[in-house]
Short mmCIF file of C-alpha atoms in Angstrom, two decimals:
data_model
loop_
_atom_site.label_atom_id
_atom_site.label_comp_id
_atom_site.label_asym_id
_atom_site.label_seq_id
_atom_site.Cartn_x
_atom_site.Cartn_y
_atom_site.Cartn_z
CA MET L 1 1.79 17.28 -3.87
CA PRO L 2 2.65 14.57 -1.46
CA THR L 3 4.04 11.75 -3.66
CA GLU L 4 4.31 7.88 -2.91
CA ILE L 5 6.69 6.17 -4.83
CA GLU L 6 6.90 2.47 -4.45
CA ILE L 7 7.69 -1.11 -5.96
CA LYS L 8 5.51 -4.06 -4.98
CA LEU L 9 6.92 -7.72 -5.28
CA ARG L 10 4.94 -10.94 -4.66
CA LEU L 11 6.54 -13.79 -2.95
CA PRO L 12 6.41 -17.29 -4.23
CA GLY L 13 5.45 -18.69 -0.78
CA GLU L 14 5.93 -18.32 2.90
CA TRP L 15 9.30 -20.25 2.74
CA ALA L 16 10.95 -17.30 0.97
CA ILE L 17 10.26 -14.89 3.59
CA PRO L 18 13.34 -15.52 6.04
CA PRO L 19 15.60 -15.68 3.08
CA VAL L 20 14.31 -12.22 1.93
CA LEU L 21 14.39 -10.62 5.33
CA GLU L 22 17.82 -12.06 6.05
CA ASP L 23 19.52 -11.05 2.55
CA GLU L 24 22.85 -9.67 3.06
CA ARG L 25 22.30 -6.61 0.91
CA VAL L 26 19.01 -5.81 3.02
CA SER L 27 21.16 -6.27 6.23
CA ALA L 28 23.84 -4.12 4.95
CA CYS L 29 21.17 -1.41 4.67
CA LEU L 30 19.15 -1.64 7.84
CA MET L 31 18.96 1.49 9.84
CA ARG L 32 17.24 -0.51 12.83
CA ALA L 33 15.85 -3.93 13.03
CA PHE L 34 12.60 -5.15 11.74
CA ALA L 35 9.41 -4.62 13.78
CA GLU L 36 6.08 -5.95 13.20
CA SER L 37 2.89 -4.35 13.29
CA ASP L 38 -1.03 -5.34 12.66
CA MET L 39 -2.82 -3.45 9.85
CA ASP L 40 -6.43 -3.61 9.50
CA ALA L 41 -7.55 -1.19 6.52
CA VAL L 42 -11.21 -0.51 4.92
CA TYR L 43 -11.49 1.09 1.66
CA TYR L 44 -14.62 3.26 0.72
CA ASP L 45 -16.35 4.46 -2.07
CA THR L 46 -19.73 6.06 -3.23
CA GLU L 47 -22.48 3.59 -4.24
CA ASP L 48 -22.00 4.15 -7.92
CA GLY L 49 -17.98 3.91 -7.59
CA GLU L 50 -17.35 7.29 -8.33
CA LEU L 51 -13.66 7.09 -6.82
CA ASP L 52 -12.83 3.78 -8.58
CA LYS L 53 -13.78 5.58 -11.92
CA ARG L 54 -11.20 8.21 -10.86
CA ARG L 55 -8.63 5.87 -9.87
CA TRP L 56 -8.66 7.27 -6.44
CA ALA L 57 -8.65 5.41 -3.18
CA LEU L 58 -10.05 6.49 0.27
CA ARG L 59 -8.71 4.27 3.23
CA LEU L 60 -9.20 4.11 7.06
CA ARG L 61 -6.12 1.98 8.58
CA ARG L 62 -6.01 0.81 12.18
CA GLU L 63 -2.31 0.26 13.10
CA ASN L 64 -1.65 -0.68 16.36
CA GLY L 65 -4.71 1.03 17.84
CA VAL L 66 -4.37 4.37 15.84
CA THR L 67 -6.50 5.07 12.95
CA VAL L 68 -5.24 6.99 9.86
CA ALA L 69 -7.27 8.08 6.84
CA ALA L 70 -5.55 8.35 3.81
CA CYS L 71 -6.67 9.60 0.20
CA LYS L 72 -4.51 8.35 -3.05
CA THR L 73 -4.75 9.72 -6.16
CA ASP L 74 -3.31 9.88 -9.76
CA GLU L 75 -1.61 6.08 -9.84
CA THR L 76 0.61 5.62 -12.27
CA ASN L 77 2.73 2.32 -13.05
CA ASP L 78 5.41 2.37 -15.41
CA GLY L 79 5.92 -1.31 -15.14
CA ALA L 80 8.07 -1.41 -12.00
CA VAL L 81 7.45 1.58 -9.88
CA PHE L 82 4.05 3.05 -8.55
CA THR L 83 3.71 6.75 -8.20
CA ARG L 84 0.62 8.50 -6.73
CA GLY L 85 -0.57 11.48 -4.95
CA GLU L 86 -1.29 10.67 -1.18
CA TRP L 87 -2.37 12.47 1.83
CA GLN L 88 -2.73 11.25 5.62
CA VAL L 89 -4.30 12.54 8.65
CA PHE L 90 -5.34 11.29 12.05
CA ALA L 91 -9.10 10.60 12.01
CA GLU L 92 -11.64 7.79 13.32
CA ASP L 93 -14.18 8.52 10.56
CA TRP L 94 -14.57 10.39 7.03
CA GLU L 95 -17.05 13.22 8.52
CA THR L 96 -13.78 14.29 10.44
CA ALA L 97 -11.18 12.97 7.82
CA LEU L 98 -12.66 14.58 4.57
CA PRO L 99 -12.40 18.29 5.49
CA LEU L 100 -8.97 17.88 6.93
CA LEU L 101 -7.40 16.00 3.87
CA ALA L 102 -9.08 18.75 1.84
CA ASP L 103 -7.44 21.30 4.19
CA ALA L 104 -3.98 19.30 3.63
CA GLY L 105 -4.14 19.51 0.20
CA ALA L 106 -6.15 16.56 -1.06
CA PRO L 107 -8.56 17.46 -3.96
CA GLU L 108 -11.65 19.77 -3.00
CA GLU L 109 -14.12 17.23 -4.54
CA LEU L 110 -13.58 15.19 -1.10
CA ARG L 111 -15.73 17.64 0.72
CA ALA L 112 -18.68 16.65 -1.50
CA LEU L 113 -18.33 12.99 -0.50
CA SER L 114 -19.57 13.71 3.16
CA GLY L 115 -22.37 11.13 3.93
CA ARG L 116 -22.03 9.23 0.61
CA LEU L 117 -19.34 6.79 1.62
CA VAL L 118 -19.77 3.01 1.86
CA PRO L 119 -17.02 0.26 2.65
CA ARG L 120 -16.21 -1.58 -0.47
CA CYS L 121 -13.12 -3.96 0.41
CA ALA L 122 -10.83 -4.40 3.34
CA VAL L 123 -7.16 -5.68 3.73
CA ARG L 124 -5.99 -7.20 6.86
CA PHE L 125 -2.42 -7.87 7.42
CA THR L 126 0.79 -8.14 9.75
CA ARG L 127 3.47 -5.93 8.36
CA THR L 128 7.25 -6.57 9.10
CA ALA L 129 9.16 -3.30 8.35
CA ALA L 130 12.43 -1.56 8.71
CA PRO L 131 14.01 1.47 7.00
CA LEU L 132 16.81 1.15 4.78
CA LEU L 133 19.68 3.44 3.96
CA LEU L 134 20.72 2.27 0.57
CA PRO L 135 24.46 2.53 -0.67
CA GLY L 136 23.92 5.76 -2.66
CA GLY L 137 22.24 7.61 0.16
CA ALA L 138 18.58 7.14 -0.59
CA THR L 139 16.51 5.81 1.92
CA ALA L 140 13.49 3.43 1.77
CA GLU L 141 11.06 1.42 3.87
CA MET L 142 11.12 -2.21 3.26
CA ALA L 143 7.71 -3.85 4.39
CA LEU L 144 6.78 -7.19 4.22
CA ASP L 145 2.98 -7.86 4.20
CA ARG L 146 1.17 -11.12 5.02
CA GLY L 147 -2.63 -11.25 5.28
CA GLU L 148 -5.66 -11.26 3.20
CA LEU L 149 -7.97 -8.94 0.74
CA SER L 150 -11.56 -9.46 1.13
CA ALA L 151 -14.58 -8.01 -0.59
CA GLY L 152 -18.19 -9.17 -1.35
CA GLY L 153 -17.71 -12.27 1.07
CA LYS L 154 -14.43 -13.32 -0.94
CA ARG L 155 -11.14 -13.62 0.35
CA GLU L 156 -7.73 -13.72 -1.34
CA ASP L 157 -4.27 -14.29 0.49
CA LEU L 158 -1.86 -11.47 0.65
CA LEU L 159 1.96 -11.93 0.66
CA GLU L 160 3.91 -9.22 -0.78
CA LEU L 161 6.88 -7.10 -0.28
CA GLU L 162 6.85 -3.25 -0.64
CA LEU L 163 9.78 -0.88 -1.17
CA GLU L 164 8.71 2.77 -0.46
CA LEU L 165 10.95 5.46 -1.38
CA LEU L 166 11.55 7.98 1.71
CA THR L 167 14.34 10.33 0.17
CA GLY L 168 16.36 10.23 -3.14
CA GLU L 169 15.94 8.96 -6.47
CA PRO L 170 14.18 5.58 -6.96
CA GLU L 171 17.06 4.03 -8.97
CA GLU L 172 18.68 2.72 -6.06
CA MET L 173 15.23 1.20 -4.76
CA ALA L 174 14.87 -0.41 -8.13
CA ALA L 175 18.08 -2.04 -8.03
CA LEU L 176 17.55 -3.82 -4.57
CA ALA L 177 14.03 -4.81 -6.06
CA ALA L 178 15.82 -6.40 -9.15
CA HIS L 179 18.40 -8.16 -6.85
CA LEU L 180 15.64 -9.52 -4.30
CA GLU L 181 13.68 -10.77 -7.73
CA SER L 182 16.76 -12.54 -9.18
CA LYS L 183 18.01 -14.18 -5.96
CA HIS L 184 14.73 -15.06 -4.30
CA GLY L 185 12.39 -15.59 -7.12
CA LEU L 186 10.23 -12.89 -6.33
CA PHE L 187 8.43 -11.07 -9.17
CA LYS L 188 6.57 -7.69 -9.69
CA GLU L 189 3.03 -7.09 -8.65
CA TYR L 190 1.38 -4.61 -11.05
CA ASN L 191 -1.92 -4.11 -8.96
CA SER L 192 -2.30 -2.19 -5.91
CA LYS L 193 -4.02 -4.03 -2.71
CA VAL L 194 -7.12 -2.12 -3.39
CA SER L 195 -7.66 -2.86 -7.13
CA ARG L 196 -6.91 -6.61 -6.20
CA ALA L 197 -9.66 -6.51 -3.41
CA LEU L 198 -12.20 -4.68 -5.85
CA ARG L 199 -11.43 -7.42 -8.56
CA LEU L 200 -12.79 -10.27 -5.84
CA LEU L 201 -15.99 -8.02 -6.76
CA ARG L 202 -16.10 -8.67 -10.30
CA THR L 203 -15.37 -12.25 -10.09
CA ARG L 204 -17.66 -15.16 -9.64
#
């Protein structure tokens, strides 16, 4: 099963962005310069919240004009590292995406969702990202996301740093996260973007 392993960190404010991106340890690991891209993601569920009950997420995300459909499942969080199943395909809509995702190994139950999905929340942000080669040989993507979450007419600012493991073991990535926390006042984010956006639906 394709697996996503990542660490999320919240920034204390926009003033912390330059010091984090220019941190000496980060600079020493850069495989190429940071680049920006605009992200516009919408998360879908059934009317009765079937996916939310299973802690699954279905997302259509447009990045620089290209739309990618994603299915995420089986989220676990040990207090620092998120781990979940993830599948992605190029598709503009769910009628196309659902069978492609199932064919790629995502849960077969996705096929039965055709015609039943409705938008639940959205995340729009600018991502500043670069790949890192960590000292022990693991690789990771470092991405700073700045934008907003929205659901049910409510909005919440988004400002977070993601470290996503590409190859190797997560310990090196966790060590870099701990360094950034200590030096720049970042702190762990224990909830995914979609869970925070859906939380807006449950608050007054």
